[in-house]
Short mmCIF file of C-alpha atoms and ligand atoms in Angstrom, two decimals:
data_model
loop_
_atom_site.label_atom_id
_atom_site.label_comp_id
_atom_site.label_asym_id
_atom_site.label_seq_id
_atom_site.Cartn_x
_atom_site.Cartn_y
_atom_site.Cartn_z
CA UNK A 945 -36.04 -35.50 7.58
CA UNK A 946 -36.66 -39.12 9.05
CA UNK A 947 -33.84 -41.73 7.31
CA UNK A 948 -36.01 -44.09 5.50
CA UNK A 949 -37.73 -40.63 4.00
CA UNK A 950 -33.95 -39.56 2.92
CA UNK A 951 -33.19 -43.22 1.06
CA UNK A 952 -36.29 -42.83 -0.85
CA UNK A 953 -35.85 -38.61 -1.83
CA UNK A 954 -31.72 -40.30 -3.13
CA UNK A 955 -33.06 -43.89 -4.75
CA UNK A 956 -34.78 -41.24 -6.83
CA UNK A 957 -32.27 -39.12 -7.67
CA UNK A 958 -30.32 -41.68 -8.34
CA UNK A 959 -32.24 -42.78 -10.84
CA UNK A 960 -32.52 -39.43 -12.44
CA UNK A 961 -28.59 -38.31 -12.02
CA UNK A 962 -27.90 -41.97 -13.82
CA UNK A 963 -30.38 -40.61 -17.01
CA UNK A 964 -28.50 -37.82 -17.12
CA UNK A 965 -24.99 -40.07 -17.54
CA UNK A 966 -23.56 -38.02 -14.59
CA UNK A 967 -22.98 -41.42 -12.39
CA UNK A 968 -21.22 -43.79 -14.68
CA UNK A 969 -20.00 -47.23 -13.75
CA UNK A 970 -20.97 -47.29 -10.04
CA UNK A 971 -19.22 -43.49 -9.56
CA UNK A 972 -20.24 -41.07 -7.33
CA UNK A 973 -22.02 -40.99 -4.00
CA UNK A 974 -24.71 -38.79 -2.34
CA UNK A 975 -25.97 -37.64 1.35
CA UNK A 976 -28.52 -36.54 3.11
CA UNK A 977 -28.36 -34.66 7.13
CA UNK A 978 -31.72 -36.39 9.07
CA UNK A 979 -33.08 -35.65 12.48
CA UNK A 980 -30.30 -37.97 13.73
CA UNK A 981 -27.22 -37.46 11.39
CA UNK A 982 -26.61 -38.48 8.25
CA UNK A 983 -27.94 -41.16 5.44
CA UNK A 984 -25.16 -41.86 2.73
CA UNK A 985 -24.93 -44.20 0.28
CA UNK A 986 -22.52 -47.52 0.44
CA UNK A 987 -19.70 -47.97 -1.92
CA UNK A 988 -20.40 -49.93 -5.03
CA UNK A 989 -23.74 -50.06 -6.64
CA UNK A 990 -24.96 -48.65 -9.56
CA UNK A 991 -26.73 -45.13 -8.41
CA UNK A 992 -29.57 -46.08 -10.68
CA UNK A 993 -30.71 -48.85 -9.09
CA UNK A 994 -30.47 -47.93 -5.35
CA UNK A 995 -32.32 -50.29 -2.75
CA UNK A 996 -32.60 -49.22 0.66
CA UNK A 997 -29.79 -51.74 1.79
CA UNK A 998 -27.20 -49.46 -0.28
CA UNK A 999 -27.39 -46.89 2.49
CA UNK A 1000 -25.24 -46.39 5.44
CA UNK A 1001 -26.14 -44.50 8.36
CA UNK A 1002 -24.05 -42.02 10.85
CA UNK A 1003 -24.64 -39.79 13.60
CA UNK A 1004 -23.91 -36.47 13.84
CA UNK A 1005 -20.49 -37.47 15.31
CA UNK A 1006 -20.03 -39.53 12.25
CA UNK A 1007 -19.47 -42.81 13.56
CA UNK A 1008 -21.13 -45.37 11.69
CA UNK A 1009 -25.19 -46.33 13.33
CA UNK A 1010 -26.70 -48.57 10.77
CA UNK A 1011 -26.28 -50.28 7.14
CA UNK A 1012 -23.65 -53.21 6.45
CA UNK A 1013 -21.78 -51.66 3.38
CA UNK A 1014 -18.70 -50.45 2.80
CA UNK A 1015 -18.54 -46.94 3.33
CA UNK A 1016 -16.84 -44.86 0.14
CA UNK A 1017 -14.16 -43.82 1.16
CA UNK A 1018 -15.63 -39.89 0.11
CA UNK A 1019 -18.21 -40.19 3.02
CA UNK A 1020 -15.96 -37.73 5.11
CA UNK A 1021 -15.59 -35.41 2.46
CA UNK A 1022 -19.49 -35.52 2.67
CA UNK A 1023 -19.15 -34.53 6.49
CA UNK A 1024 -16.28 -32.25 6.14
CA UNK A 1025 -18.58 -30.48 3.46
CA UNK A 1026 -21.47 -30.75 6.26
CA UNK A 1027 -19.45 -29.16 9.02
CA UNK A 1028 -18.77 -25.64 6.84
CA UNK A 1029 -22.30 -24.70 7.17
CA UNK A 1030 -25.54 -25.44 8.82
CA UNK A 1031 -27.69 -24.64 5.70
CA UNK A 1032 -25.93 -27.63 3.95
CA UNK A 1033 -28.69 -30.58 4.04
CA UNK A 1034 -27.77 -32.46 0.77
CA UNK A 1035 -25.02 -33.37 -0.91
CA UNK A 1036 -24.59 -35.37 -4.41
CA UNK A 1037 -21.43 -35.95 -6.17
CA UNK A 1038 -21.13 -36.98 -9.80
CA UNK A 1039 -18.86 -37.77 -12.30
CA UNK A 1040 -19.83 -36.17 -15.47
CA UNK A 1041 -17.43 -35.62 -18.55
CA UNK A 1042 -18.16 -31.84 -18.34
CA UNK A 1043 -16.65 -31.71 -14.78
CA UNK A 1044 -14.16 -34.23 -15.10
CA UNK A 1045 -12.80 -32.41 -18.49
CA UNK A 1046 -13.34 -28.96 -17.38
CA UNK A 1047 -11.78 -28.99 -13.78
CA UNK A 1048 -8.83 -29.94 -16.31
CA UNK A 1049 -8.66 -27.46 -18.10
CA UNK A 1050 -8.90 -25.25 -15.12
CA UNK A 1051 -5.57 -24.49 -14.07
CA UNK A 1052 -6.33 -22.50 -10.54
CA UNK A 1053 -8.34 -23.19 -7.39
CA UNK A 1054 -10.87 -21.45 -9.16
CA UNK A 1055 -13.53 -21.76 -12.28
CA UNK A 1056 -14.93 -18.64 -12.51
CA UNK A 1057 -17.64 -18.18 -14.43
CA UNK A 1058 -19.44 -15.20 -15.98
CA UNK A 1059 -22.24 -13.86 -18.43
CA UNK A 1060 -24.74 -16.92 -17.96
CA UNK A 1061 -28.67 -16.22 -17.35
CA UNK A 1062 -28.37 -20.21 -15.78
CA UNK A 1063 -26.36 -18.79 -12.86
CA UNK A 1064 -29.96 -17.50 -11.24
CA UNK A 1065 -30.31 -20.72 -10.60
CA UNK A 1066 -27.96 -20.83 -7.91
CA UNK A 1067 -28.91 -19.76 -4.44
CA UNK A 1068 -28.10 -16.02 -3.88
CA UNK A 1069 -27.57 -15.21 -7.47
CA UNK A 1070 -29.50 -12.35 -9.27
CA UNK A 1071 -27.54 -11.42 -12.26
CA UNK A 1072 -25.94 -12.99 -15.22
CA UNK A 1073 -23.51 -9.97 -14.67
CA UNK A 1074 -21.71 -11.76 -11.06
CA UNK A 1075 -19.00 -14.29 -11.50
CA UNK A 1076 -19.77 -17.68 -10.29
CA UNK A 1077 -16.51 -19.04 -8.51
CA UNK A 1078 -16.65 -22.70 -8.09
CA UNK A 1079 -13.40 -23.78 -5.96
CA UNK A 1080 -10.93 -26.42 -7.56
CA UNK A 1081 -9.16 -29.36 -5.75
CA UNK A 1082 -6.72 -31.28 -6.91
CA UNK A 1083 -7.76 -35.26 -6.92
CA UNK A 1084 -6.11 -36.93 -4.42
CA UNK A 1085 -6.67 -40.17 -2.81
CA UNK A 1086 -6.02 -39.08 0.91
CA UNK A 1087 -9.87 -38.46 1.38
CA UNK A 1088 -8.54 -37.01 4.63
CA UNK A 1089 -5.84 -34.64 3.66
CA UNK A 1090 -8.18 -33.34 0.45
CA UNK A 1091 -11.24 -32.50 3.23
CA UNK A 1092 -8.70 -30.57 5.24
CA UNK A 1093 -7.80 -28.71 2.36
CA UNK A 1094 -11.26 -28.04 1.50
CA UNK A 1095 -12.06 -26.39 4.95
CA UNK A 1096 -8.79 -24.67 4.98
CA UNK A 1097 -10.10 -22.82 1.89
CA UNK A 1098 -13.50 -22.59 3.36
CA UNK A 1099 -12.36 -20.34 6.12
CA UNK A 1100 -11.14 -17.35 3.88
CA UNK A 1101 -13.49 -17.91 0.88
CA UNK A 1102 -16.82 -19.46 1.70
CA UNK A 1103 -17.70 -22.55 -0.31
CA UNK A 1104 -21.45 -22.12 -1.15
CA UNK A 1105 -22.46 -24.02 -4.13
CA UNK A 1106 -20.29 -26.83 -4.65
CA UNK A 1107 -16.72 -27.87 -5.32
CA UNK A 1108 -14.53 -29.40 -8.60
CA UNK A 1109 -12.19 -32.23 -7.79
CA UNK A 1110 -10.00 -32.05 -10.79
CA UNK A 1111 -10.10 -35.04 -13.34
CA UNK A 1112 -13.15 -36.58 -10.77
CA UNK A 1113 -15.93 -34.69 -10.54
CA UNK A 1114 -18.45 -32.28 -8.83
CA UNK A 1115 -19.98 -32.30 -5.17
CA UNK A 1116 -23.17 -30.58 -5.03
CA UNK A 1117 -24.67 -28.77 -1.89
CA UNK A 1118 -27.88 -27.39 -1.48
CA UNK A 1119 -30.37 -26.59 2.00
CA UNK A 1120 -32.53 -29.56 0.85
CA UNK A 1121 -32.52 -31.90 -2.05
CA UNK A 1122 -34.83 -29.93 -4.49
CA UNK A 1123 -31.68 -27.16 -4.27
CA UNK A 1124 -29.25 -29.40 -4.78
CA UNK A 1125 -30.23 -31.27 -7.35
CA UNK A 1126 -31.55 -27.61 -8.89
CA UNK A 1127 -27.67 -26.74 -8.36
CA UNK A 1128 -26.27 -29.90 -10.19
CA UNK A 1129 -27.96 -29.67 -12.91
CA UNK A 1130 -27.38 -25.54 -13.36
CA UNK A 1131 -24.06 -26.35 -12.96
CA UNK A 1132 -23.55 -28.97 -15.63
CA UNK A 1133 -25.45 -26.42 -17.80
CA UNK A 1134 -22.88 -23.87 -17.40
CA UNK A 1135 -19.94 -26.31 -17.23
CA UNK A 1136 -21.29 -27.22 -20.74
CA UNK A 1137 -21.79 -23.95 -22.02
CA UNK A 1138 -17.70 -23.19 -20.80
CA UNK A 1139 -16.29 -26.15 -22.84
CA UNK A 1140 -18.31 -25.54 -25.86
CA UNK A 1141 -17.34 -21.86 -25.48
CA UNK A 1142 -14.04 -22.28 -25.18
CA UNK A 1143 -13.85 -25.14 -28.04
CA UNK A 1144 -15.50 -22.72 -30.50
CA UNK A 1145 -12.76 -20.18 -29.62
CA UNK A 1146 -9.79 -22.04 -29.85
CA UNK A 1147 -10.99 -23.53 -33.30
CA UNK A 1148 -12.27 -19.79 -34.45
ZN1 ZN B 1733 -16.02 -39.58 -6.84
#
């Protein structure tokens, strides 16, 4: 995908991740891998109302090409995420209440999740009857530390969907941007379904 192809596929989604309420108050940022590296958005502006000018461009080094931003301070965990696999070519991260509550509530490096029809939705999955493991971080600051993490767990259990940064939010990934956003928005589903599930029990 050509950049100025990739800005206009994320001002979109932008728009429609911002409907949803999953990119509140300027939060979250999102990526795309182009014939020359990568398009990601700058830090700051309200994901509903991306221009062109809020994206930053890097090569497949990472080292900053084009765009006068900031860069957020997440971009490398956008190119550590990147690096794990070649099939990864888009990459939004969001800060919903259902992810931000239930990586909370979720105690190991792991949400596992169970029993949904939604989790066809995800690539490689063909029954409500397979757990859905969605890896857990804890939030830290040190963007660097908190990627190396990430690819330390990588290398003994393959991150495929997305991660949970707990008490932030979700980072999508997907082998375009139709998947990903296809995997967001299954995922909020079932993140949704958990906490209702689980508020039902504890009050039944
Ligand atoms: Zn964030």
């Amino acid at each position: 995908m050509q950049s100025a192809q990739a800005k206009h596929a994320l001002i979109e989604t932008g728009r429609w991740l911002s409907e949803q309420g999953w990119v509140p108050a300027t939060g979250g940022n999102f990526s795309i891998r182009t014939e020359q590296g990568f398009v990601v958005t700058a830090s700051g502006h309200d994901k509903g109302t991306l221009q062109p000018e809020h994206f930053l461009e890097f090569d497949t080094e990472g080292a900053q090409t084009s765009g006068t931003g900031h860069p957020s301070a997440e971009t490398e965990l956008h190119l550590a995420l990147y690096a794990l696999s070649p099939r990864t070519h888009c990459i939004l991260h969001t800060h919903s209440v259902a992810a931000t509550v239930l990586s909370r509530l979720t105690a190991d490096h792991s949400l596992d999740i169970t029993g949904y029809e939604m989790q066809k939705a995800l690539h490689g999955y063909t029954s409500h009857l397979e757990t859905l493991a969605i890896p857990v971080f804890d939030n830290d600051q040190d963007i660097p530390a908190l990627a190396g993490r990430v690819t330390e767990y990588h290398a003994h259990t393959p991150i495929q969907h997305g991660v949970l940064i707990r008490g932030h939010g979700l980072y999508a990934m997907g082998a375009d941007i139709t998947e990903t956003r296809r995997h967001i928005e299954a995922l909020e589903f079932l993140f949704n379904c958990e906490l209702t599930r689980r508020q039902l029990e504890k009050n039944g």
